[in-house]
Amino acid sequence: MRAKRFRIPLSEGNILDVKIKIKDGDIKDFALNLRCKIKDEWHEVYRVDTAHGYLHEQRYWISPEPISLMQHVSLQYAFEFYMEQIRNNFERYSRHYLEKIMR
């Protein structure tokens, strides 16, 4: 199994950390972790991964508890779908998180 790790800068202060495990050309596990920088500290804001043997997300502005996601598609499709979701919504996710910690 091959593992890849890389970071995608989304904007100044917002980074998407990506981990993928590939076997025979297929994604077997992945993690997408959105982090934002607030007052010189990095905070996890949103995460989608297959840790613990199932696909789930964590919306840190609500709770660190995993929310199970239905998996009726391949992990390749789920990876691409959530990668696009994060790229399109990272500003909103970061804003939700910032509003939570400023309360």
PDB file of N, CA and C in Angstrom:
ATOM      1  N   MET A   1       0.853  -1.176   0.000  1.00  0.00           N
ATOM      2  CA  MET A   1       0.000   0.000   0.000  1.00  0.00           C
ATOM      3  C   MET A   1       0.897   1.236   0.000  1.00  0.00           C
ATOM      4  N   ARG A   2       0.548   2.196  -0.814  1.00  0.00           N
ATOM      5  CA  ARG A   2       1.285   3.443  -0.922  1.00  0.00           C
ATOM      6  C   ARG A   2       0.534   4.538  -0.170  1.00  0.00           C
ATOM      7  N   ALA A   3       1.268   5.336   0.555  1.00  0.00           N
ATOM      8  CA  ALA A   3       0.658   6.450   1.290  1.00  0.00           C
ATOM      9  C   ALA A   3       1.201   7.763   0.758  1.00  0.00           C
ATOM     10  N   LYS A   4       0.317   8.740   0.627  1.00  0.00           N
ATOM     11  CA  LYS A   4       0.706  10.084   0.203  1.00  0.00           C
ATOM     12  C   LYS A   4       0.174  11.076   1.229  1.00  0.00           C
ATOM     13  N   ARG A   5       0.979  12.099   1.481  1.00  0.00           N
ATOM     14  CA  ARG A   5       0.569  13.207   2.357  1.00  0.00           C
ATOM     15  C   ARG A   5       0.983  14.499   1.692  1.00  0.00           C
ATOM     16  N   PHE A   6       0.074  15.468   1.682  1.00  0.00           N
ATOM     17  CA  PHE A   6       0.425  16.775   1.153  1.00  0.00           C
ATOM     18  C   PHE A   6      -0.538  17.817   1.699  1.00  0.00           C
ATOM     19  N   ARG A   7      -0.172  19.075   1.509  1.00  0.00           N
ATOM     20  CA  ARG A   7      -0.982  20.210   1.971  1.00  0.00           C
ATOM     21  C   ARG A   7      -1.386  21.047   0.776  1.00  0.00           C
ATOM     22  N   ILE A   8      -2.616  21.545   0.839  1.00  0.00           N
ATOM     23  CA  ILE A   8      -3.107  22.446  -0.198  1.00  0.00           C
ATOM     24  C   ILE A   8      -3.451  23.765   0.480  1.00  0.00           C
ATOM     25  N   PRO A   9      -2.704  24.839   0.183  1.00  0.00           N
ATOM     26  CA  PRO A   9      -3.083  26.150   0.720  1.00  0.00           C
ATOM     27  C   PRO A   9      -4.354  26.630   0.005  1.00  0.00           C
ATOM     28  N   LEU A  10      -5.383  26.946   0.775  1.00  0.00           N
ATOM     29  CA  LEU A  10      -6.642  27.412   0.199  1.00  0.00           C
ATOM     30  C   LEU A  10      -6.711  28.934   0.165  1.00  0.00           C
ATOM     31  N   SER A  11      -6.119  29.548   1.147  1.00  0.00           N
ATOM     32  CA  SER A  11      -5.999  31.009   1.228  1.00  0.00           C
ATOM     33  C   SER A  11      -5.001  31.270   2.351  1.00  0.00           C
ATOM     34  N   GLU A  12      -4.667  32.511   2.559  1.00  0.00           N
ATOM     35  CA  GLU A  12      -3.784  32.809   3.679  1.00  0.00           C
ATOM     36  C   GLU A  12      -4.513  32.455   4.970  1.00  0.00           C
ATOM     37  N   GLY A  13      -3.932  31.549   5.731  1.00  0.00           N
ATOM     38  CA  GLY A  13      -4.540  31.156   6.996  1.00  0.00           C
ATOM     39  C   GLY A  13      -5.488  29.974   6.908  1.00  0.00           C
ATOM     40  N   ASN A  14      -5.622  29.346   5.746  1.00  0.00           N
ATOM     41  CA  ASN A  14      -6.471  28.161   5.597  1.00  0.00           C
ATOM     42  C   ASN A  14      -5.725  27.112   4.786  1.00  0.00           C
ATOM     43  N   ILE A  15      -5.560  25.923   5.379  1.00  0.00           N
ATOM     44  CA  ILE A  15      -4.809  24.842   4.744  1.00  0.00           C
ATOM     45  C   ILE A  15      -5.636  23.565   4.799  1.00  0.00           C
ATOM     46  N   LEU A  16      -5.575  22.806   3.705  1.00  0.00           N
ATOM     47  CA  LEU A  16      -6.190  21.489   3.672  1.00  0.00           C
ATOM     48  C   LEU A  16      -5.078  20.453   3.696  1.00  0.00           C
ATOM     49  N   ASP A  17      -5.018  19.657   4.779  1.00  0.00           N
ATOM     50  CA  ASP A  17      -4.063  18.556   4.892  1.00  0.00           C
ATOM     51  C   ASP A  17      -4.720  17.318   4.292  1.00  0.00           C
ATOM     52  N   VAL A  18      -3.984  16.629   3.425  1.00  0.00           N
ATOM     53  CA  VAL A  18      -4.525  15.465   2.723  1.00  0.00           C
ATOM     54  C   VAL A  18      -3.641  14.252   3.000  1.00  0.00           C
ATOM     55  N   LYS A  19      -4.279  13.138   3.359  1.00  0.00           N
ATOM     56  CA  LYS A  19      -3.598  11.845   3.506  1.00  0.00           C
ATOM     57  C   LYS A  19      -4.406  10.829   2.706  1.00  0.00           C
ATOM     58  N   ILE A  20      -3.693  10.039   1.895  1.00  0.00           N
ATOM     59  CA  ILE A  20      -4.355   9.024   1.082  1.00  0.00           C
ATOM     60  C   ILE A  20      -3.538   7.734   1.149  1.00  0.00           C
ATOM     61  N   LYS A  21      -4.230   6.618   1.260  1.00  0.00           N
ATOM     62  CA  LYS A  21      -3.586   5.310   1.124  1.00  0.00           C
ATOM     63  C   LYS A  21      -4.178   4.647  -0.114  1.00  0.00           C
ATOM     64  N   ILE A  22      -3.284   4.225  -1.008  1.00  0.00           N
ATOM     65  CA  ILE A  22      -3.693   3.654  -2.285  1.00  0.00           C
ATOM     66  C   ILE A  22      -3.129   2.245  -2.420  1.00  0.00           C
ATOM     67  N   LYS A  23      -3.967   1.340  -2.893  1.00  0.00           N
ATOM     68  CA  LYS A  23      -3.530  -0.028  -3.174  1.00  0.00           C
ATOM     69  C   LYS A  23      -4.142  -0.443  -4.514  1.00  0.00           C
ATOM     70  N   ASP A  24      -3.302  -0.937  -5.390  1.00  0.00           N
ATOM     71  CA  ASP A  24      -3.744  -1.372  -6.720  1.00  0.00           C
ATOM     72  C   ASP A  24      -4.533  -0.281  -7.454  1.00  0.00           C
ATOM     73  N   GLY A  25      -4.111   0.974  -7.271  1.00  0.00           N
ATOM     74  CA  GLY A  25      -4.741   2.090  -7.962  1.00  0.00           C
ATOM     75  C   GLY A  25      -6.030   2.601  -7.343  1.00  0.00           C
ATOM     76  N   ASP A  26      -6.475   1.999  -6.244  1.00  0.00           N
ATOM     77  CA  ASP A  26      -7.720   2.413  -5.591  1.00  0.00           C
ATOM     78  C   ASP A  26      -7.437   3.029  -4.229  1.00  0.00           C
ATOM     79  N   ILE A  27      -8.193   4.052  -3.883  1.00  0.00           N
ATOM     80  CA  ILE A  27      -8.084   4.647  -2.555  1.00  0.00           C
ATOM     81  C   ILE A  27      -8.675   3.676  -1.540  1.00  0.00           C
ATOM     82  N   LYS A  28      -7.887   3.364  -0.517  1.00  0.00           N
ATOM     83  CA  LYS A  28      -8.333   2.453   0.542  1.00  0.00           C
ATOM     84  C   LYS A  28      -8.676   3.206   1.823  1.00  0.00           C
ATOM     85  N   ASP A  29      -8.001   4.309   2.071  1.00  0.00           N
ATOM     86  CA  ASP A  29      -8.251   5.170   3.229  1.00  0.00           C
ATOM     87  C   ASP A  29      -7.876   6.588   2.847  1.00  0.00           C
ATOM     88  N   PHE A  30      -8.538   7.560   3.491  1.00  0.00           N
ATOM     89  CA  PHE A  30      -8.138   8.951   3.284  1.00  0.00           C
ATOM     90  C   PHE A  30      -8.551   9.803   4.474  1.00  0.00           C
ATOM     91  N   ALA A  31      -7.906  10.958   4.557  1.00  0.00           N
ATOM     92  CA  ALA A  31      -8.262  11.975   5.555  1.00  0.00           C
ATOM     93  C   ALA A  31      -8.086  13.337   4.902  1.00  0.00           C
ATOM     94  N   LEU A  32      -9.098  14.174   5.032  1.00  0.00           N
ATOM     95  CA  LEU A  32      -9.060  15.563   4.594  1.00  0.00           C
ATOM     96  C   LEU A  32      -9.290  16.405   5.835  1.00  0.00           C
ATOM     97  N   ASN A  33      -8.329  17.238   6.178  1.00  0.00           N
ATOM     98  CA  ASN A  33      -8.392  18.003   7.414  1.00  0.00           C
ATOM     99  C   ASN A  33      -8.186  19.491   7.119  1.00  0.00           C
ATOM    100  N   LEU A  34      -9.235  20.279   7.312  1.00  0.00           N
ATOM    101  CA  LEU A  34      -9.158  21.725   7.118  1.00  0.00           C
ATOM    102  C   LEU A  34      -8.701  22.375   8.416  1.00  0.00           C
ATOM    103  N   ARG A  35      -7.634  23.164   8.309  1.00  0.00           N
ATOM    104  CA  ARG A  35      -7.137  23.917   9.466  1.00  0.00           C
ATOM    105  C   ARG A  35      -7.132  25.395   9.129  1.00  0.00           C
ATOM    106  N   CYS A  36      -7.388  26.222  10.140  1.00  0.00           N
ATOM    107  CA  CYS A  36      -7.286  27.666   9.947  1.00  0.00           C
ATOM    108  C   CYS A  36      -6.434  28.277  11.054  1.00  0.00           C
ATOM    109  N   LYS A  37      -5.790  29.364  10.695  1.00  0.00           N
ATOM    110  CA  LYS A  37      -4.901  30.059  11.621  1.00  0.00           C
ATOM    111  C   LYS A  37      -5.657  31.224  12.243  1.00  0.00           C
ATOM    112  N   ILE A  38      -5.726  31.197  13.577  1.00  0.00           N
ATOM    113  CA  ILE A  38      -6.392  32.250  14.341  1.00  0.00           C
ATOM    114  C   ILE A  38      -5.416  32.724  15.397  1.00  0.00           C
ATOM    115  N   LYS A  39      -5.054  33.987  15.334  1.00  0.00           N
ATOM    116  CA  LYS A  39      -4.097  34.569  16.291  1.00  0.00           C
ATOM    117  C   LYS A  39      -2.836  33.722  16.417  1.00  0.00           C
ATOM    118  N   ASP A  40      -2.226  33.401  15.305  1.00  0.00           N
ATOM    119  CA  ASP A  40      -0.970  32.656  15.231  1.00  0.00           C
ATOM    120  C   ASP A  40      -1.050  31.217  15.730  1.00  0.00           C
ATOM    121  N   GLU A  41      -2.248  30.665  15.883  1.00  0.00           N
ATOM    122  CA  GLU A  41      -2.411  29.265  16.263  1.00  0.00           C
ATOM    123  C   GLU A  41      -3.278  28.561  15.229  1.00  0.00           C
ATOM    124  N   TRP A  42      -2.889  27.321  14.880  1.00  0.00           N
ATOM    125  CA  TRP A  42      -3.655  26.532  13.928  1.00  0.00           C
ATOM    126  C   TRP A  42      -4.735  25.738  14.656  1.00  0.00           C
ATOM    127  N   HIS A  43      -5.937  25.749  14.086  1.00  0.00           N
ATOM    128  CA  HIS A  43      -7.090  25.056  14.663  1.00  0.00           C
ATOM    129  C   HIS A  43      -7.700  24.123  13.627  1.00  0.00           C
ATOM    130  N   GLU A  44      -8.042  22.901  14.042  1.00  0.00           N
ATOM    131  CA  GLU A  44      -8.803  22.016  13.171  1.00  0.00           C
ATOM    132  C   GLU A  44     -10.224  22.529  13.101  1.00  0.00           C
ATOM    133  N   VAL A  45     -10.731  22.674  11.892  1.00  0.00           N
ATOM    134  CA  VAL A  45     -12.060  23.234  11.683  1.00  0.00           C
ATOM    135  C   VAL A  45     -13.041  22.175  11.185  1.00  0.00           C
ATOM    136  N   TYR A  46     -12.587  21.374  10.230  1.00  0.00           N
ATOM    137  CA  TYR A  46     -13.458  20.375   9.601  1.00  0.00           C
ATOM    138  C   TYR A  46     -12.592  19.205   9.147  1.00  0.00           C
ATOM    139  N   ARG A  47     -13.145  18.012   9.268  1.00  0.00           N
ATOM    140  CA  ARG A  47     -12.378  16.817   8.881  1.00  0.00           C
ATOM    141  C   ARG A  47     -13.332  15.772   8.320  1.00  0.00           C
ATOM    142  N   VAL A  48     -12.891  15.107   7.263  1.00  0.00           N
ATOM    143  CA  VAL A  48     -13.578  13.940   6.706  1.00  0.00           C
ATOM    144  C   VAL A  48     -12.525  12.852   6.588  1.00  0.00           C
ATOM    145  N   ASP A  49     -12.827  11.660   7.101  1.00  0.00           N
ATOM    146  CA  ASP A  49     -11.838  10.588   6.987  1.00  0.00           C
ATOM    147  C   ASP A  49     -12.490   9.222   7.108  1.00  0.00           C
ATOM    148  N   THR A  50     -11.651   8.219   6.912  1.00  0.00           N
ATOM    149  CA  THR A  50     -12.108   6.831   7.004  1.00  0.00           C
ATOM    150  C   THR A  50     -11.492   6.112   8.194  1.00  0.00           C
ATOM    151  N   ALA A  51     -10.959   6.864   9.134  1.00  0.00           N
ATOM    152  CA  ALA A  51     -10.393   6.263  10.341  1.00  0.00           C
ATOM    153  C   ALA A  51     -11.495   5.497  11.082  1.00  0.00           C
ATOM    154  N   HIS A  52     -11.099   4.577  11.887  1.00  0.00           N
ATOM    155  CA  HIS A  52     -12.033   3.755  12.668  1.00  0.00           C
ATOM    156  C   HIS A  52     -12.876   2.843  11.780  1.00  0.00           C
ATOM    157  N   GLY A  53     -12.495   2.709  10.494  1.00  0.00           N
ATOM    158  CA  GLY A  53     -13.163   1.759   9.623  1.00  0.00           C
ATOM    159  C   GLY A  53     -14.438   2.238   8.944  1.00  0.00           C
ATOM    160  N   TYR A  54     -14.765   3.521   9.068  1.00  0.00           N
ATOM    161  CA  TYR A  54     -15.968   4.008   8.384  1.00  0.00           C
ATOM    162  C   TYR A  54     -15.781   5.472   7.989  1.00  0.00           C
ATOM    163  N   LEU A  55     -16.528   5.890   6.985  1.00  0.00           N
ATOM    164  CA  LEU A  55     -16.472   7.265   6.497  1.00  0.00           C
ATOM    165  C   LEU A  55     -17.260   8.168   7.446  1.00  0.00           C
ATOM    166  N   HIS A  56     -16.610   9.228   7.915  1.00  0.00           N
ATOM    167  CA  HIS A  56     -17.286  10.154   8.820  1.00  0.00           C
ATOM    168  C   HIS A  56     -16.685  11.553   8.697  1.00  0.00           C
ATOM    169  N   GLU A  57     -17.400  12.531   9.241  1.00  0.00           N
ATOM    170  CA  GLU A  57     -16.918  13.907   9.267  1.00  0.00           C
ATOM    171  C   GLU A  57     -16.947  14.411  10.696  1.00  0.00           C
ATOM    172  N   GLN A  58     -16.161  15.461  10.914  1.00  0.00           N
ATOM    173  CA  GLN A  58     -16.170  16.144  12.204  1.00  0.00           C
ATOM    174  C   GLN A  58     -16.270  17.633  11.924  1.00  0.00           C
ATOM    175  N   ARG A  59     -17.319  18.230  12.425  1.00  0.00           N
ATOM    176  CA  ARG A  59     -17.546  19.665  12.295  1.00  0.00           C
ATOM    177  C   ARG A  59     -17.188  20.284  13.646  1.00  0.00           C
ATOM    178  N   TYR A  60     -15.955  20.747  13.765  1.00  0.00           N
ATOM    179  CA  TYR A  60     -15.442  21.186  15.062  1.00  0.00           C
ATOM    180  C   TYR A  60     -16.155  22.414  15.611  1.00  0.00           C
ATOM    181  N   TRP A  61     -16.875  23.153  14.799  1.00  0.00           N
ATOM    182  CA  TRP A  61     -17.640  24.287  15.322  1.00  0.00           C
ATOM    183  C   TRP A  61     -18.898  23.798  16.028  1.00  0.00           C
ATOM    184  N   ILE A  62     -19.248  22.522  15.827  1.00  0.00           N
ATOM    185  CA  ILE A  62     -20.390  21.937  16.527  1.00  0.00           C
ATOM    186  C   ILE A  62     -19.893  21.045  17.657  1.00  0.00           C
ATOM    187  N   SER A  63     -19.032  20.074  17.306  1.00  0.00           N
ATOM    188  CA  SER A  63     -18.537  19.110  18.287  1.00  0.00           C
ATOM    189  C   SER A  63     -17.376  18.337  17.662  1.00  0.00           C
ATOM    190  N   PRO A  64     -16.447  17.837  18.478  1.00  0.00           N
ATOM    191  CA  PRO A  64     -15.384  17.000  17.927  1.00  0.00           C
ATOM    192  C   PRO A  64     -15.844  15.565  17.640  1.00  0.00           C
ATOM    193  N   GLU A  65     -17.077  15.227  18.018  1.00  0.00           N
ATOM    194  CA  GLU A  65     -17.581  13.866  17.815  1.00  0.00           C
ATOM    195  C   GLU A  65     -17.779  13.571  16.335  1.00  0.00           C
ATOM    196  N   PRO A  66     -17.375  12.376  15.881  1.00  0.00           N
ATOM    197  CA  PRO A  66     -17.565  11.994  14.478  1.00  0.00           C
ATOM    198  C   PRO A  66     -19.041  11.835  14.126  1.00  0.00           C
ATOM    199  N   ILE A  67     -19.386  12.249  12.910  1.00  0.00           N
ATOM    200  CA  ILE A  67     -20.727  12.093  12.364  1.00  0.00           C
ATOM    201  C   ILE A  67     -20.603  11.105  11.208  1.00  0.00           C
ATOM    202  N   SER A  68     -21.239   9.958  11.329  1.00  0.00           N
ATOM    203  CA  SER A  68     -21.157   8.927  10.303  1.00  0.00           C
ATOM    204  C   SER A  68     -21.775   9.417   9.002  1.00  0.00           C
ATOM    205  N   LEU A  69     -21.109   9.125   7.893  1.00  0.00           N
ATOM    206  CA  LEU A  69     -21.612   9.474   6.571  1.00  0.00           C
ATOM    207  C   LEU A  69     -21.991   8.187   5.849  1.00  0.00           C
ATOM    208  N   MET A  70     -23.094   8.204   5.184  1.00  0.00           N
ATOM    209  CA  MET A  70     -23.522   7.037   4.412  1.00  0.00           C
ATOM    210  C   MET A  70     -22.531   6.812   3.286  1.00  0.00           C
ATOM    211  N   GLN A  71     -22.173   5.571   3.075  1.00  0.00           N
ATOM    212  CA  GLN A  71     -21.221   5.268   2.015  1.00  0.00           C
ATOM    213  C   GLN A  71     -21.870   4.351   0.990  1.00  0.00           C
ATOM    214  N   HIS A  72     -22.444   4.968  -0.027  1.00  0.00           N
ATOM    215  CA  HIS A  72     -23.042   4.205  -1.125  1.00  0.00           C
ATOM    216  C   HIS A  72     -22.214   4.355  -2.391  1.00  0.00           C
ATOM    217  N   VAL A  73     -21.046   4.964  -2.246  1.00  0.00           N
ATOM    218  CA  VAL A  73     -20.188   5.235  -3.398  1.00  0.00           C
ATOM    219  C   VAL A  73     -18.774   4.751  -3.077  1.00  0.00           C
ATOM    220  N   SER A  74     -17.935   4.745  -4.075  1.00  0.00           N
ATOM    221  CA  SER A  74     -16.548   4.339  -3.864  1.00  0.00           C
ATOM    222  C   SER A  74     -15.818   5.378  -3.034  1.00  0.00           C
ATOM    223  N   LEU A  75     -14.729   4.960  -2.393  1.00  0.00           N
ATOM    224  CA  LEU A  75     -13.913   5.922  -1.645  1.00  0.00           C
ATOM    225  C   LEU A  75     -13.296   6.952  -2.583  1.00  0.00           C
ATOM    226  N   GLN A  76     -13.009   6.571  -3.818  1.00  0.00           N
ATOM    227  CA  GLN A  76     -12.488   7.519  -4.802  1.00  0.00           C
ATOM    228  C   GLN A  76     -13.496   8.651  -5.021  1.00  0.00           C
ATOM    229  N   TYR A  77     -14.756   8.303  -5.212  1.00  0.00           N
ATOM    230  CA  TYR A  77     -15.792   9.312  -5.411  1.00  0.00           C
ATOM    231  C   TYR A  77     -15.954  10.163  -4.151  1.00  0.00           C
ATOM    232  N   ALA A  78     -15.991   9.521  -2.979  1.00  0.00           N
ATOM    233  CA  ALA A  78     -16.148  10.263  -1.720  1.00  0.00           C
ATOM    234  C   ALA A  78     -14.987  11.226  -1.522  1.00  0.00           C
ATOM    235  N   PHE A  79     -13.769  10.778  -1.792  1.00  0.00           N
ATOM    236  CA  PHE A  79     -12.589  11.638  -1.675  1.00  0.00           C
ATOM    237  C   PHE A  79     -12.726  12.868  -2.568  1.00  0.00           C
ATOM    238  N   GLU A  80     -13.048  12.662  -3.830  1.00  0.00           N
ATOM    239  CA  GLU A  80     -13.177  13.775  -4.775  1.00  0.00           C
ATOM    240  C   GLU A  80     -14.331  14.699  -4.386  1.00  0.00           C
ATOM    241  N   PHE A  81     -15.467  14.121  -3.965  1.00  0.00           N
ATOM    242  CA  PHE A  81     -16.623  14.908  -3.576  1.00  0.00           C
ATOM    243  C   PHE A  81     -16.302  15.823  -2.390  1.00  0.00           C
ATOM    244  N   TYR A  82     -15.717  15.251  -1.322  1.00  0.00           N
ATOM    245  CA  TYR A  82     -15.435  16.048  -0.133  1.00  0.00           C
ATOM    246  C   TYR A  82     -14.270  17.011  -0.341  1.00  0.00           C
ATOM    247  N   MET A  83     -13.332  16.658  -1.188  1.00  0.00           N
ATOM    248  CA  MET A  83     -12.262  17.598  -1.539  1.00  0.00           C
ATOM    249  C   MET A  83     -12.883  18.849  -2.171  1.00  0.00           C
ATOM    250  N   GLU A  84     -13.810  18.653  -3.089  1.00  0.00           N
ATOM    251  CA  GLU A  84     -14.479  19.775  -3.746  1.00  0.00           C
ATOM    252  C   GLU A  84     -15.350  20.557  -2.755  1.00  0.00           C
ATOM    253  N   GLN A  85     -16.050  19.844  -1.878  1.00  0.00           N
ATOM    254  CA  GLN A  85     -16.882  20.514  -0.869  1.00  0.00           C
ATOM    255  C   GLN A  85     -16.046  21.434   0.016  1.00  0.00           C
ATOM    256  N   ILE A  86     -14.899  20.944   0.439  1.00  0.00           N
ATOM    257  CA  ILE A  86     -14.031  21.761   1.303  1.00  0.00           C
ATOM    258  C   ILE A  86     -13.490  22.959   0.534  1.00  0.00           C
ATOM    259  N   ARG A  87     -13.051  22.741  -0.686  1.00  0.00           N
ATOM    260  CA  ARG A  87     -12.539  23.861  -1.491  1.00  0.00           C
ATOM    261  C   ARG A  87     -13.596  24.935  -1.712  1.00  0.00           C
ATOM    262  N   ASN A  88     -14.845  24.529  -1.882  1.00  0.00           N
ATOM    263  CA  ASN A  88     -15.918  25.480  -2.135  1.00  0.00           C
ATOM    264  C   ASN A  88     -16.480  26.130  -0.876  1.00  0.00           C
ATOM    265  N   ASN A  89     -16.272  25.513   0.286  1.00  0.00           N
ATOM    266  CA  ASN A  89     -16.928  25.984   1.514  1.00  0.00           C
ATOM    267  C   ASN A  89     -15.991  26.302   2.669  1.00  0.00           C
ATOM    268  N   PHE A  90     -14.671  26.271   2.455  1.00  0.00           N
ATOM    269  CA  PHE A  90     -13.735  26.437   3.574  1.00  0.00           C
ATOM    270  C   PHE A  90     -13.916  27.771   4.287  1.00  0.00           C
ATOM    271  N   GLU A  91     -14.252  28.834   3.562  1.00  0.00           N
ATOM    272  CA  GLU A  91     -14.435  30.132   4.217  1.00  0.00           C
ATOM    273  C   GLU A  91     -15.628  30.098   5.167  1.00  0.00           C
ATOM    274  N   ARG A  92     -16.696  29.455   4.750  1.00  0.00           N
ATOM    275  CA  ARG A  92     -17.886  29.339   5.598  1.00  0.00           C
ATOM    276  C   ARG A  92     -17.586  28.479   6.818  1.00  0.00           C
ATOM    277  N   TYR A  93     -16.902  27.345   6.630  1.00  0.00           N
ATOM    278  CA  TYR A  93     -16.546  26.470   7.741  1.00  0.00           C
ATOM    279  C   TYR A  93     -15.655  27.213   8.753  1.00  0.00           C
ATOM    280  N   SER A  94     -14.681  27.950   8.239  1.00  0.00           N
ATOM    281  CA  SER A  94     -13.781  28.706   9.123  1.00  0.00           C
ATOM    282  C   SER A  94     -14.550  29.787   9.880  1.00  0.00           C
ATOM    283  N   ARG A  95     -15.490  30.428   9.206  1.00  0.00           N
ATOM    284  CA  ARG A  95     -16.303  31.470   9.850  1.00  0.00           C
ATOM    285  C   ARG A  95     -17.147  30.864  10.977  1.00  0.00           C
ATOM    286  N   HIS A  96     -17.761  29.699  10.723  1.00  0.00           N
ATOM    287  CA  HIS A  96     -18.547  29.022  11.775  1.00  0.00           C
ATOM    288  C   HIS A  96     -17.672  28.726  12.990  1.00  0.00           C
ATOM    289  N   TYR A  97     -16.473  28.215  12.732  1.00  0.00           N
ATOM    290  CA  TYR A  97     -15.562  27.883  13.827  1.00  0.00           C
ATOM    291  C   TYR A  97     -15.170  29.128  14.604  1.00  0.00           C
ATOM    292  N   LEU A  98     -14.831  30.196  13.893  1.00  0.00           N
ATOM    293  CA  LEU A  98     -14.429  31.444  14.547  1.00  0.00           C
ATOM    294  C   LEU A  98     -15.577  31.997  15.391  1.00  0.00           C
ATOM    295  N   GLU A  99     -16.793  31.939  14.885  1.00  0.00           N
ATOM    296  CA  GLU A  99     -17.950  32.403  15.655  1.00  0.00           C
ATOM    297  C   GLU A  99     -18.108  31.590  16.933  1.00  0.00           C
ATOM    298  N   LYS A 100     -17.847  30.292  16.871  1.00  0.00           N
ATOM    299  CA  LYS A 100     -17.976  29.442  18.058  1.00  0.00           C
ATOM    300  C   LYS A 100     -16.956  29.830  19.120  1.00  0.00           C
ATOM    301  N   ILE A 101     -15.698  29.996  18.725  1.00  0.00           N
ATOM    302  CA  ILE A 101     -14.683  30.259  19.748  1.00  0.00           C
ATOM    303  C   ILE A 101     -14.735  31.689  20.273  1.00  0.00           C
ATOM    304  N   MET A 102     -15.412  32.587  19.562  1.00  0.00           N
ATOM    305  CA  MET A 102     -15.519  33.972  20.014  1.00  0.00           C
ATOM    306  C   MET A 102     -16.708  34.197  20.951  1.00  0.00           C
ATOM    307  N   ARG A 103     -17.557  33.193  21.116  1.00  0.00           N
ATOM    308  CA  ARG A 103     -18.735  33.333  21.995  1.00  0.00           C
ATOM    309  C   ARG A 103     -18.319  33.498  23.442  1.00  0.00           C
TER     310      ARG A 103
END
